[in-house]
PDB file of C-alpha atoms in Angstrom:
ATOM      1  CA  MET A  13      34.043  36.378  -5.861  1.00 70.00           C
ATOM      2  CA  THR A  14      37.515  35.837  -7.296  1.00 86.00           C
ATOM      3  CA  TYR A  15      40.689  37.851  -7.132  1.00 96.00           C
ATOM      4  CA  GLU A  16      40.692  40.863  -9.449  1.00 97.00           C
ATOM      5  CA  ARG A  17      44.030  42.589  -8.738  1.00 98.00           C
ATOM      6  CA  ILE A  18      46.841  40.066  -8.516  1.00 98.00           C
ATOM      7  CA  ALA A  19      50.441  41.116  -8.006  1.00 98.00           C
ATOM      8  CA  CYS A  20      52.770  38.484  -9.459  1.00 97.00           C
ATOM      9  CA  LEU A  21      56.276  38.437  -8.004  1.00 96.00           C
ATOM     10  CA  SER A  22      57.221  35.348 -10.022  1.00 94.00           C
ATOM     11  CA  THR A  23      57.390  35.090 -13.799  1.00 95.00           C
ATOM     12  CA  GLU A  24      55.641  31.724 -14.125  1.00 97.00           C
ATOM     13  CA  ALA A  25      52.522  33.098 -12.438  1.00 98.00           C
ATOM     14  CA  VAL A  26      52.327  35.843 -15.070  1.00 98.00           C
ATOM     15  CA  GLU A  27      52.784  33.400 -17.930  1.00 98.00           C
ATOM     16  CA  THR A  28      50.186  31.046 -16.500  1.00 99.00           C
ATOM     17  CA  LEU A  29      47.555  33.735 -15.943  1.00 99.00           C
ATOM     18  CA  TYR A  30      47.956  34.884 -19.550  1.00 98.00           C
ATOM     19  CA  ALA A  31      47.638  31.277 -20.744  1.00 98.00           C
ATOM     20  CA  LEU A  32      44.422  30.987 -18.714  1.00 99.00           C
ATOM     21  CA  GLY A  33      43.021  34.125 -20.328  1.00 98.00           C
ATOM     22  CA  ALA A  34      43.098  35.899 -16.962  1.00 98.00           C
ATOM     23  CA  GLN A  35      45.630  38.597 -17.820  1.00 98.00           C
ATOM     24  CA  ASP A  36      43.099  41.287 -16.918  1.00 98.00           C
ATOM     25  CA  ARG A  37      43.469  40.180 -13.281  1.00 98.00           C
ATOM     26  CA  ILE A  38      47.184  41.068 -13.195  1.00 98.00           C
ATOM     27  CA  ALA A  39      47.894  44.330 -11.364  1.00 98.00           C
ATOM     28  CA  GLY A  40      51.694  44.136 -11.429  1.00 97.00           C
ATOM     29  CA  ILE A  41      54.578  41.869 -12.435  1.00 97.00           C
ATOM     30  CA  SER A  42      58.193  41.051 -11.682  1.00 93.00           C
ATOM     31  CA  GLY A  43      60.747  43.065 -13.608  1.00 90.00           C
ATOM     32  CA  PHE A  44      62.235  39.757 -14.763  1.00 89.00           C
ATOM     33  CA  THR A  45      59.092  38.840 -16.701  1.00 93.00           C
ATOM     34  CA  VAL A  46      59.782  38.196 -20.388  1.00 91.00           C
ATOM     35  CA  ARG A  47      56.880  35.944 -21.368  1.00 92.00           C
ATOM     36  CA  PRO A  48      54.518  36.814 -22.844  1.00 95.00           C
ATOM     37  CA  PRO A  49      56.039  39.969 -24.379  1.00 94.00           C
ATOM     38  CA  GLU A  50      52.807  41.918 -23.954  1.00 96.00           C
ATOM     39  CA  ALA A  51      53.001  41.460 -20.185  1.00 96.00           C
ATOM     40  CA  ARG A  52      56.298  43.297 -20.051  1.00 93.00           C
ATOM     41  CA  ARG A  53      54.869  45.975 -22.319  1.00 94.00           C
ATOM     42  CA  ASP A  54      51.513  46.468 -20.605  1.00 95.00           C
ATOM     43  CA  LYS A  55      51.854  45.643 -16.904  1.00 97.00           C
ATOM     44  CA  PRO A  56      53.490  47.716 -14.122  1.00 95.00           C
ATOM     45  CA  LYS A  57      56.792  46.278 -12.909  1.00 94.00           C
ATOM     46  CA  ILE A  58      56.642  46.180  -9.137  1.00 93.00           C
ATOM     47  CA  SER A  59      59.444  43.870  -7.987  1.00 83.00           C
ATOM     48  CA  GLY A  60      62.672  42.060  -8.646  1.00 71.00           C
ATOM     49  CA  PHE A  61      62.898  38.419  -7.629  1.00 58.00           C
ATOM     50  CA  SER A  62      64.590  38.258  -4.243  1.00 56.00           C
ATOM     51  CA  SER A  63      64.456  42.013  -3.656  1.00 56.00           C
ATOM     52  CA  SER A  64      61.195  43.929  -3.522  1.00 68.00           C
ATOM     53  CA  ARG A  65      59.901  47.112  -1.942  1.00 85.00           C
ATOM     54  CA  ILE A  66      56.607  46.609  -0.203  1.00 91.00           C
ATOM     55  CA  GLU A  67      55.500  50.156  -1.060  1.00 92.00           C
ATOM     56  CA  ARG A  68      55.706  49.492  -4.808  1.00 93.00           C
ATOM     57  CA  ILE A  69      53.638  46.355  -4.444  1.00 95.00           C
ATOM     58  CA  LEU A  70      51.007  47.982  -2.252  1.00 96.00           C
ATOM     59  CA  ALA A  71      50.783  50.896  -4.695  1.00 96.00           C
ATOM     60  CA  VAL A  72      48.948  48.707  -7.236  1.00 97.00           C
ATOM     61  CA  ARG A  73      46.313  47.846  -4.579  1.00 98.00           C
ATOM     62  CA  PRO A  74      46.521  44.056  -4.876  1.00 98.00           C
ATOM     63  CA  ASP A  75      43.892  41.771  -3.420  1.00 97.00           C
ATOM     64  CA  LEU A  76      46.319  38.854  -3.801  1.00 98.00           C
ATOM     65  CA  VAL A  77      50.105  38.653  -4.080  1.00 98.00           C
ATOM     66  CA  ILE A  78      51.684  35.533  -5.574  1.00 98.00           C
ATOM     67  CA  GLY A  79      55.295  34.613  -4.856  1.00 96.00           C
ATOM     68  CA  TYR A  80      57.638  31.682  -5.297  1.00 95.00           C
ATOM     69  CA  SER A  81      60.104  29.874  -3.037  1.00 92.00           C
ATOM     70  CA  ASN A  82      61.782  30.693   0.238  1.00 90.00           C
ATOM     71  CA  LEU A  83      63.538  33.625  -1.433  1.00 87.00           C
ATOM     72  CA  GLN A  84      60.238  35.519  -1.489  1.00 92.00           C
ATOM     73  CA  ALA A  85      58.926  34.276   1.846  1.00 93.00           C
ATOM     74  CA  ASP A  86      60.027  37.364   3.770  1.00 93.00           C
ATOM     75  CA  ILE A  87      58.345  39.885   1.468  1.00 94.00           C
ATOM     76  CA  LEU A  88      55.137  37.819   1.490  1.00 96.00           C
ATOM     77  CA  ARG A  89      55.264  37.723   5.282  1.00 96.00           C
ATOM     78  CA  ASP A  90      55.557  41.525   5.349  1.00 95.00           C
ATOM     79  CA  LEU A  91      52.655  41.856   2.926  1.00 96.00           C
ATOM     80  CA  ALA A  92      50.538  39.518   5.032  1.00 97.00           C
ATOM     81  CA  GLN A  93      51.307  41.662   8.061  1.00 96.00           C
ATOM     82  CA  ALA A  94      50.117  44.647   6.020  1.00 96.00           C
ATOM     83  CA  GLY A  95      46.772  42.894   5.548  1.00 97.00           C
ATOM     84  CA  VAL A  96      47.200  41.587   1.992  1.00 97.00           C
ATOM     85  CA  GLU A  97      46.284  38.025   1.048  1.00 98.00           C
ATOM     86  CA  VAL A  98      49.296  36.087  -0.212  1.00 98.00           C
ATOM     87  CA  HIS A  99      50.006  32.727  -1.830  1.00 98.00           C
ATOM     88  CA  LEU A 100      53.501  31.238  -1.917  1.00 98.00           C
ATOM     89  CA  PHE A 101      54.148  28.539  -4.503  1.00 98.00           C
ATOM     90  CA  ASN A 102      57.158  26.264  -4.043  1.00 96.00           C
ATOM     91  CA  GLN A 103      57.116  23.771  -6.920  1.00 97.00           C
ATOM     92  CA  HIS A 104      60.400  22.050  -7.716  1.00 97.00           C
ATOM     93  CA  ASP A 105      59.417  19.259 -10.091  1.00 98.00           C
ATOM     94  CA  VAL A 106      57.250  18.713 -13.152  1.00 99.00           C
ATOM     95  CA  GLY A 107      54.351  17.480 -11.043  1.00 98.00           C
ATOM     96  CA  GLY A 108      54.584  20.679  -9.051  1.00 98.00           C
ATOM     97  CA  ILE A 109      54.233  22.730 -12.227  1.00 99.00           C
ATOM     98  CA  PHE A 110      50.917  21.024 -12.944  1.00 99.00           C
ATOM     99  CA  ARG A 111      49.760  21.530  -9.359  1.00 99.00           C
ATOM    100  CA  MET A 112      50.657  25.212  -9.577  1.00 99.00           C
ATOM    101  CA  ILE A 113      48.562  25.592 -12.727  1.00 99.00           C
ATOM    102  CA  ALA A 114      45.607  23.794 -11.136  1.00 99.00           C
ATOM    103  CA  THR A 115      45.788  25.944  -8.009  1.00 98.00           C
ATOM    104  CA  LEU A 116      46.189  29.209  -9.888  1.00 98.00           C
ATOM    105  CA  SER A 117      43.323  28.389 -12.244  1.00 98.00           C
ATOM    106  CA  ALA A 118      41.099  27.745  -9.217  1.00 97.00           C
ATOM    107  CA  LEU A 119      42.110  31.063  -7.638  1.00 97.00           C
ATOM    108  CA  VAL A 120      40.856  32.934 -10.716  1.00 98.00           C
ATOM    109  CA  ASP A 121      37.894  30.618 -11.394  1.00 97.00           C
ATOM    110  CA  ARG A 122      39.381  29.317 -14.652  1.00 98.00           C
ATOM    111  CA  ARG A 123      39.425  25.611 -13.841  1.00 98.00           C
ATOM    112  CA  ASP A 124      38.386  24.502 -17.328  1.00 99.00           C
ATOM    113  CA  GLU A 125      41.088  26.638 -18.890  1.00 99.00           C
ATOM    114  CA  GLY A 126      43.586  25.217 -16.398  1.00 99.00           C
ATOM    115  CA  GLU A 127      42.643  21.672 -17.326  1.00 99.00           C
ATOM    116  CA  GLY A 128      43.040  22.546 -20.992  1.00 99.00           C
ATOM    117  CA  LEU A 129      46.473  24.069 -20.408  1.00 99.00           C
ATOM    118  CA  CYS A 130      47.598  21.019 -18.450  1.00 99.00           C
ATOM    119  CA  ALA A 131      46.340  18.744 -21.226  1.00 99.00           C
ATOM    120  CA  ARG A 132      48.364  20.666 -23.812  1.00 99.00           C
ATOM    121  CA  LEU A 133      51.487  20.471 -21.674  1.00 99.00           C
ATOM    122  CA  ARG A 134      51.025  16.742 -21.109  1.00 99.00           C
ATOM    123  CA  ALA A 135      50.707  16.316 -24.868  1.00 99.00           C
ATOM    124  CA  VAL A 136      54.109  17.977 -25.333  1.00 99.00           C
ATOM    125  CA  ILE A 137      55.622  15.655 -22.737  1.00 99.00           C
ATOM    126  CA  ASP A 138      53.985  12.551 -24.217  1.00 99.00           C
ATOM    127  CA  ALA A 139      55.103  13.424 -27.746  1.00 99.00           C
ATOM    128  CA  THR A 140      58.663  13.961 -26.545  1.00 99.00           C
ATOM    129  CA  LYS A 141      58.699  10.647 -24.693  1.00 98.00           C
ATOM    130  CA  GLN A 142      57.387   8.902 -27.793  1.00 98.00           C
ATOM    131  CA  ALA A 143      60.045  10.489 -29.987  1.00 98.00           C
ATOM    132  CA  ALA A 144      62.774   9.434 -27.556  1.00 98.00           C
ATOM    133  CA  SER A 145      61.474   5.902 -27.077  1.00 96.00           C
ATOM    134  CA  GLY A 146      63.181   4.573 -30.193  1.00 93.00           C
ATOM    135  CA  TRP A 147      66.680   5.474 -29.035  1.00 96.00           C
ATOM    136  CA  THR A 148      68.676   2.634 -27.527  1.00 92.00           C
ATOM    137  CA  ARG A 149      71.271   4.892 -25.890  1.00 95.00           C
ATOM    138  CA  ARG A 150      70.656   7.741 -23.478  1.00 97.00           C
ATOM    139  CA  PRO A 151      73.365  10.414 -23.459  1.00 98.00           C
ATOM    140  CA  ARG A 152      74.681  11.548 -20.104  1.00 99.00           C
ATOM    141  CA  MET A 153      73.789  15.205 -19.542  1.00 99.00           C
ATOM    142  CA  TYR A 154      75.173  17.886 -17.243  1.00 99.00           C
ATOM    143  CA  PHE A 155      73.043  20.972 -16.678  1.00 99.00           C
ATOM    144  CA  GLU A 156      74.871  23.985 -15.242  1.00 98.00           C
ATOM    145  CA  GLU A 157      72.577  26.474 -13.526  1.00 97.00           C
ATOM    146  CA  TRP A 158      75.442  28.679 -12.345  1.00 97.00           C
ATOM    147  CA  ASN A 159      79.157  28.854 -13.032  1.00 97.00           C
ATOM    148  CA  ASP A 160      80.733  30.272  -9.860  1.00 95.00           C
ATOM    149  CA  PRO A 161      80.307  28.114  -7.899  1.00 97.00           C
ATOM    150  CA  LEU A 162      79.154  25.330 -10.161  1.00 98.00           C
ATOM    151  CA  ILE A 163      75.503  24.511  -9.499  1.00 98.00           C
ATOM    152  CA  SER A 164      73.689  21.609 -11.129  1.00 98.00           C
ATOM    153  CA  GLY A 165      70.099  21.523 -12.353  1.00 96.00           C
ATOM    154  CA  ILE A 166      67.048  21.624 -10.085  1.00 96.00           C
ATOM    155  CA  GLY A 167      64.364  18.935  -9.988  1.00 98.00           C
ATOM    156  CA  TRP A 168      62.166  19.871 -12.944  1.00 98.00           C
ATOM    157  CA  VAL A 169      65.236  20.395 -15.148  1.00 98.00           C
ATOM    158  CA  SER A 170      66.548  16.947 -14.264  1.00 98.00           C
ATOM    159  CA  GLU A 171      63.151  15.416 -15.048  1.00 99.00           C
ATOM    160  CA  LEU A 172      62.940  17.228 -18.371  1.00 99.00           C
ATOM    161  CA  MET A 173      66.375  15.906 -19.363  1.00 99.00           C
ATOM    162  CA  THR A 174      65.087  12.391 -18.753  1.00 99.00           C
ATOM    163  CA  ILE A 175      61.894  13.050 -20.719  1.00 99.00           C
ATOM    164  CA  ALA A 176      64.017  14.474 -23.549  1.00 99.00           C
ATOM    165  CA  GLY A 177      65.907  11.189 -23.816  1.00 98.00           C
ATOM    166  CA  GLY A 178      68.963  11.834 -21.679  1.00 98.00           C
ATOM    167  CA  THR A 179      70.245  11.013 -18.210  1.00 98.00           C
ATOM    168  CA  ASP A 180      71.176  13.651 -15.638  1.00 99.00           C
ATOM    169  CA  VAL A 181      74.686  12.909 -14.344  1.00 99.00           C
ATOM    170  CA  PHE A 182      73.867  14.848 -11.167  1.00 98.00           C
ATOM    171  CA  ALA A 183      70.416  13.381 -10.582  1.00 98.00           C
ATOM    172  CA  ASP A 184      71.549  12.701  -7.015  1.00 97.00           C
ATOM    173  CA  LEU A 185      71.580  16.465  -6.382  1.00 97.00           C
ATOM    174  CA  ALA A 186      68.424  17.392  -8.286  1.00 95.00           C
ATOM    175  CA  GLY A 187      66.115  16.687  -5.373  1.00 92.00           C
ATOM    176  CA  HIS A 188      67.671  19.475  -3.338  1.00 93.00           C
ATOM    177  CA  HIS A 189      65.509  22.583  -3.623  1.00 88.00           C
ATOM    178  CA  GLY A 190      68.132  25.083  -2.494  1.00 89.00           C
ATOM    179  CA  ALA A 191      70.886  26.057  -4.914  1.00 90.00           C
ATOM    180  CA  ARG A 192      73.480  25.812  -2.144  1.00 93.00           C
ATOM    181  CA  ASP A 193      72.716  22.123  -1.804  1.00 95.00           C
ATOM    182  CA  ARG A 194      73.434  21.582  -5.492  1.00 97.00           C
ATOM    183  CA  ILE A 195      76.881  23.168  -5.462  1.00 97.00           C
ATOM    184  CA  ILE A 196      79.577  21.059  -7.112  1.00 98.00           C
ATOM    185  CA  ALA A 197      82.618  22.007  -5.051  1.00 96.00           C
ATOM    186  CA  ASP A 198      85.097  20.190  -7.263  1.00 97.00           C
ATOM    187  CA  GLY A 199      84.904  20.803 -11.000  1.00 96.00           C
ATOM    188  CA  GLY A 200      86.788  17.557 -11.416  1.00 98.00           C
ATOM    189  CA  GLU A 201      83.614  15.744 -10.415  1.00 98.00           C
ATOM    190  CA  VAL A 202      82.011  16.865 -13.679  1.00 99.00           C
ATOM    191  CA  VAL A 203      85.002  15.411 -15.515  1.00 99.00           C
ATOM    192  CA  ARG A 204      84.648  12.127 -13.639  1.00 98.00           C
ATOM    193  CA  ARG A 205      80.947  11.857 -14.454  1.00 99.00           C
ATOM    194  CA  ALA A 206      81.804  12.323 -18.144  1.00 99.00           C
ATOM    195  CA  PRO A 207      78.682  13.947 -19.622  1.00 99.00           C
ATOM    196  CA  ASP A 208      78.045  13.529 -23.339  1.00 99.00           C
ATOM    197  CA  ILE A 209      76.074  16.798 -23.452  1.00 99.00           C
ATOM    198  CA  ILE A 210      76.552  19.961 -21.404  1.00 99.00           C
ATOM    199  CA  VAL A 211      73.722  22.477 -21.131  1.00 99.00           C
ATOM    200  CA  ALA A 212      74.338  25.849 -19.499  1.00 98.00           C
ATOM    201  CA  SER A 213      71.724  28.303 -18.284  1.00 98.00           C
ATOM    202  CA  TRP A 214      73.320  30.811 -15.951  1.00 95.00           C
ATOM    203  CA  CYS A 215      70.223  32.364 -14.362  1.00 89.00           C
ATOM    204  CA  GLY A 216      70.080  35.246 -16.831  1.00 79.00           C
ATOM    205  CA  LYS A 217      73.845  35.829 -16.866  1.00 89.00           C
ATOM    206  CA  LYS A 218      75.549  35.806 -20.265  1.00 92.00           C
ATOM    207  CA  PHE A 219      76.896  32.350 -21.060  1.00 96.00           C
ATOM    208  CA  GLN A 220      80.592  32.237 -21.918  1.00 97.00           C
ATOM    209  CA  HIS A 221      81.278  29.121 -23.957  1.00 97.00           C
ATOM    210  CA  ALA A 222      85.036  29.627 -24.105  1.00 98.00           C
ATOM    211  CA  SER A 223      85.385  29.906 -20.346  1.00 97.00           C
ATOM    212  CA  LEU A 224      83.466  26.679 -19.801  1.00 98.00           C
ATOM    213  CA  VAL A 225      85.337  24.501 -22.265  1.00 98.00           C
ATOM    214  CA  SER A 226      88.726  25.853 -21.127  1.00 98.00           C
ATOM    215  CA  ARG A 227      88.294  24.855 -17.475  1.00 98.00           C
ATOM    216  CA  PRO A 228      91.181  22.715 -16.211  1.00 97.00           C
ATOM    217  CA  GLY A 229      90.727  19.104 -17.230  1.00 98.00           C
ATOM    218  CA  TRP A 230      87.434  19.672 -18.995  1.00 99.00           C
ATOM    219  CA  ASP A 231      88.965  18.913 -22.388  1.00 98.00           C
ATOM    220  CA  ALA A 232      88.638  15.261 -21.356  1.00 98.00           C
ATOM    221  CA  ILE A 233      84.848  15.489 -21.066  1.00 99.00           C
ATOM    222  CA  PRO A 234      83.079  13.779 -24.005  1.00 98.00           C
ATOM    223  CA  ALA A 235      80.717  16.747 -24.453  1.00 99.00           C
ATOM    224  CA  VAL A 236      83.631  19.162 -24.787  1.00 99.00           C
ATOM    225  CA  ARG A 237      85.552  16.877 -27.132  1.00 98.00           C
ATOM    226  CA  SER A 238      82.548  16.463 -29.423  1.00 97.00           C
ATOM    227  CA  GLY A 239      81.350  20.069 -29.234  1.00 97.00           C
ATOM    228  CA  SER A 240      78.089  19.096 -27.531  1.00 98.00           C
ATOM    229  CA  VAL A 241      77.975  22.198 -25.323  1.00 98.00           C
ATOM    230  CA  ALA A 242      74.967  24.494 -25.621  1.00 98.00           C
ATOM    231  CA  GLU A 243      73.031  27.206 -23.840  1.00 98.00           C
ATOM    232  CA  ILE A 244      69.324  27.329 -23.099  1.00 98.00           C
ATOM    233  CA  LYS A 245      68.144  30.787 -22.105  1.00 96.00           C
ATOM    234  CA  SER A 246      67.058  30.945 -18.484  1.00 95.00           C
ATOM    235  CA  PRO A 247      63.462  32.127 -19.167  1.00 94.00           C
ATOM    236  CA  ASP A 248      62.978  28.990 -21.268  1.00 97.00           C
ATOM    237  CA  ILE A 249      64.012  26.443 -18.639  1.00 97.00           C
ATOM    238  CA  LEU A 250      64.543  27.913 -15.164  1.00 96.00           C
ATOM    239  CA  SER A 251      61.039  29.250 -14.587  1.00 95.00           C
ATOM    240  CA  PRO A 252      58.904  26.411 -13.147  1.00 97.00           C
ATOM    241  CA  GLY A 253      55.874  27.061 -15.294  1.00 98.00           C
ATOM    242  CA  PRO A 254      54.524  26.235 -18.759  1.00 98.00           C
ATOM    243  CA  SER A 255      57.560  27.588 -20.624  1.00 98.00           C
ATOM    244  CA  ALA A 256      59.855  24.966 -19.107  1.00 98.00           C
ATOM    245  CA  ILE A 257      57.763  22.391 -20.960  1.00 99.00           C
ATOM    246  CA  THR A 258      56.840  24.327 -24.114  1.00 98.00           C
ATOM    247  CA  HIS A 259      60.244  25.977 -24.654  1.00 98.00           C
ATOM    248  CA  GLY A 260      62.842  24.233 -22.502  1.00 99.00           C
ATOM    249  CA  LEU A 261      61.909  20.613 -23.158  1.00 99.00           C
ATOM    250  CA  PRO A 262      61.988  20.894 -26.986  1.00 99.00           C
ATOM    251  CA  GLN A 263      65.467  22.426 -26.811  1.00 99.00           C
ATOM    252  CA  LEU A 264      66.722  19.641 -24.559  1.00 99.00           C
ATOM    253  CA  HIS A 265      65.199  17.077 -26.905  1.00 99.00           C
ATOM    254  CA  ALA A 266      66.835  18.735 -29.930  1.00 99.00           C
ATOM    255  CA  LEU A 267      70.238  18.488 -28.238  1.00 99.00           C
ATOM    256  CA  VAL A 268      69.690  14.803 -27.523  1.00 99.00           C
ATOM    257  CA  ALA A 269      68.502  14.210 -31.097  1.00 98.00           C
ATOM    258  CA  ALA A 270      71.623  15.911 -32.464  1.00 98.00           C
ATOM    259  CA  TRP A 271      73.800  13.736 -30.236  1.00 98.00           C
ATOM    260  CA  GLN A 272      71.953  10.624 -31.391  1.00 97.00           C
ATOM    261  CA  ALA A 273      72.450  11.562 -35.042  1.00 94.00           C
ATOM    262  CA  SER A 274      76.141  12.268 -34.510  1.00 89.00           C
ATOM    263  CA  HIS A 275      76.617   9.031 -32.603  1.00 82.00           C
ATOM    264  CA  ALA A 276      74.861   7.045 -35.325  1.00 75.00           C
ATOM    265  CA  SER A 277      76.971   8.625 -38.077  1.00 67.00           C
ATOM    266  CA  ARG A 278      80.197   7.745 -36.251  1.00 68.00           C
ATOM    267  CA  GLU A 279      79.068   4.135 -35.892  1.00 64.00           C
ATOM    268  CA  THR A 280      78.355   3.809 -39.621  1.00 59.00           C
ATOM    269  CA  ALA A 281      81.498   5.649 -40.741  1.00 54.00           C
TER     270      ALA A 281
END
């Protein structure tokens, strides 16, 4: 017996179940789900991320509810009290993404498919590492997860920047799971750490390039001076599932490759 009616309150669970070929087990999804497109088209939307109504979730008669992080712990507690089985994932690094896939594939009896998915994701990582191995310089990178207050990148984002060929200038904060613990209280600290590349991904909020580059003192940052400021859409990088590797990592690597090419051209000019 496996679970047949799974309510997914997190987007990466939806994406993973589709990748495992277990989309028929999904009874409802988060309203923030964007990948795959057919999930948003075909599945009932039963929750937000940190705000959910238990009645809407129970209405799809789930035999398992999957959530993510402490932000969904309360709603999962309430569902457990209502007699529903729950599973709370809490992955914050690349290794955790692979463990999530392995666990979820076991829950739906798709272990072989899970192993295949993990193998494909490892191949993406290995190919990226190989492509970056020939570079002698690693650009310093600042990832901005939120703009007010400034919040730096979480663990898996920091790891992916390293895999892509860069170095996270706020790697010292990346191990903190909570966003509050990654707040950069003084924007001048970003200036002092002098990133060569700035990547913004404001948790679904529209990125405003002009407001970032016009911050006081930020014209001294190498990334701003060289125009190496870019956005990666939040669904591509901030969901700790397959898409962070298949969509986010290639974009990070492309930014590093562009910096490498620009740096090389300046040296030969």
